């Protein structure tokens, strides 16, 4: 459902990783597979927006 909402909102590089970050019965998970991540800290512009992990993915075809 989240992937569908993102596509509806105009995002084009959306992947549904059903096994999640840590894995489940469907697979090993994003981290165990060594897929790319980028860590972000609290924004310096004072907005207080904090993002834990952002998936750095290539654009989809």
PDB file of C-alpha atoms in Angstrom:
ATOM      1  CA  UNK A   1       0.000   0.000   0.000  1.00  0.00           C
ATOM      2  CA  UNK A   2       2.845   2.454   0.747  1.00  0.00           C
ATOM      3  CA  UNK A   3       4.451   1.848  -2.653  1.00  0.00           C
ATOM      4  CA  UNK A   4       1.121   2.474  -4.391  1.00  0.00           C
ATOM      5  CA  UNK A   5       0.643   5.736  -2.492  1.00  0.00           C
ATOM      6  CA  UNK A   6       4.127   6.921  -3.421  1.00  0.00           C
ATOM      7  CA  UNK A   7       3.496   6.172  -7.108  1.00  0.00           C
ATOM      8  CA  UNK A   8       0.142   7.974  -6.926  1.00  0.00           C
ATOM      9  CA  UNK A   9       1.959  10.976  -5.421  1.00  0.00           C
ATOM     10  CA  UNK A  10       4.260  11.092  -8.449  1.00  0.00           C
ATOM     11  CA  UNK A  11       7.314   9.166  -7.285  1.00  0.00           C
ATOM     12  CA  UNK A  12       8.761   7.061 -10.102  1.00  0.00           C
ATOM     13  CA  UNK A  13      11.644   5.189  -8.447  1.00  0.00           C
ATOM     14  CA  UNK A  14       9.619   3.027  -6.061  1.00  0.00           C
ATOM     15  CA  UNK A  15      10.403  -0.574  -5.139  1.00  0.00           C
ATOM     16  CA  UNK A  16       8.346  -2.749  -2.830  1.00  0.00           C
ATOM     17  CA  UNK A  17      10.914  -4.672  -0.767  1.00  0.00           C
ATOM     18  CA  UNK A  18       8.543  -7.121   0.919  1.00  0.00           C
ATOM     19  CA  UNK A  19      11.269  -8.684   3.047  1.00  0.00           C
ATOM     20  CA  UNK A  20      11.962  -5.321   4.704  1.00  0.00           C
ATOM     21  CA  UNK A  21      15.171  -3.911   6.136  1.00  0.00           C
ATOM     22  CA  UNK A  22      15.856  -6.758   8.552  1.00  0.00           C
ATOM     23  CA  UNK A  23      14.365  -9.679   6.646  1.00  0.00           C
ATOM     24  CA  UNK A  24      11.494 -12.066   7.236  1.00  0.00           C
ATOM     25  CA  UNK A  25      10.208 -15.379   5.849  1.00  0.00           C
ATOM     26  CA  UNK A  26      10.310 -13.862   2.344  1.00  0.00           C
ATOM     27  CA  UNK A  27      14.036 -13.152   2.325  1.00  0.00           C
ATOM     28  CA  UNK A  28      17.207 -11.966   4.011  1.00  0.00           C
ATOM     29  CA  UNK A  29      16.349  -8.267   4.050  1.00  0.00           C
ATOM     30  CA  UNK A  30      17.794  -5.060   2.672  1.00  0.00           C
ATOM     31  CA  UNK A  31      20.730  -4.795   5.099  1.00  0.00           C
ATOM     32  CA  UNK A  32      21.811  -8.448   4.917  1.00  0.00           C
ATOM     33  CA  UNK A  33      21.873  -8.215   1.119  1.00  0.00           C
ATOM     34  CA  UNK A  34      24.237  -5.253   1.319  1.00  0.00           C
ATOM     35  CA  UNK A  35      21.885  -2.971  -0.594  1.00  0.00           C
ATOM     36  CA  UNK A  36      22.796   0.737  -0.484  1.00  0.00           C
ATOM     37  CA  UNK A  37      21.779   3.000   2.375  1.00  0.00           C
ATOM     38  CA  UNK A  38      22.548   6.609   3.217  1.00  0.00           C
ATOM     39  CA  UNK A  39      22.355   7.792   6.824  1.00  0.00           C
ATOM     40  CA  UNK A  40      21.003  11.287   7.497  1.00  0.00           C
ATOM     41  CA  UNK A  41      21.249  13.359  10.652  1.00  0.00           C
ATOM     42  CA  UNK A  42      18.882  16.056  11.872  1.00  0.00           C
ATOM     43  CA  UNK A  43      18.744  18.886   9.353  1.00  0.00           C
ATOM     44  CA  UNK A  44      21.017  21.846   9.987  1.00  0.00           C
ATOM     45  CA  UNK A  45      18.414  24.341   8.736  1.00  0.00           C
ATOM     46  CA  UNK A  46      16.484  24.086  11.990  1.00  0.00           C
ATOM     47  CA  UNK A  47      13.440  22.282  10.609  1.00  0.00           C
ATOM     48  CA  UNK A  48      14.074  19.375  12.922  1.00  0.00           C
ATOM     49  CA  UNK A  49      13.335  16.857  10.170  1.00  0.00           C
ATOM     50  CA  UNK A  50      15.128  13.636  10.967  1.00  0.00           C
ATOM     51  CA  UNK A  51      15.368  10.742   8.545  1.00  0.00           C
ATOM     52  CA  UNK A  52      16.830   7.458   9.772  1.00  0.00           C
ATOM     53  CA  UNK A  53      17.688   5.711   6.529  1.00  0.00           C
ATOM     54  CA  UNK A  54      17.047   6.718   2.960  1.00  0.00           C
ATOM     55  CA  UNK A  55      17.435   4.128   0.241  1.00  0.00           C
ATOM     56  CA  UNK A  56      19.752   5.446  -2.447  1.00  0.00           C
ATOM     57  CA  UNK A  57      18.333   3.743  -5.527  1.00  0.00           C
ATOM     58  CA  UNK A  58      18.869   4.258  -9.240  1.00  0.00           C
ATOM     59  CA  UNK A  59      15.899   5.539 -11.217  1.00  0.00           C
ATOM     60  CA  UNK A  60      13.598   2.827 -12.514  1.00  0.00           C
ATOM     61  CA  UNK A  61      13.066   2.241 -16.216  1.00  0.00           C
TER      62      UNK A  61
END
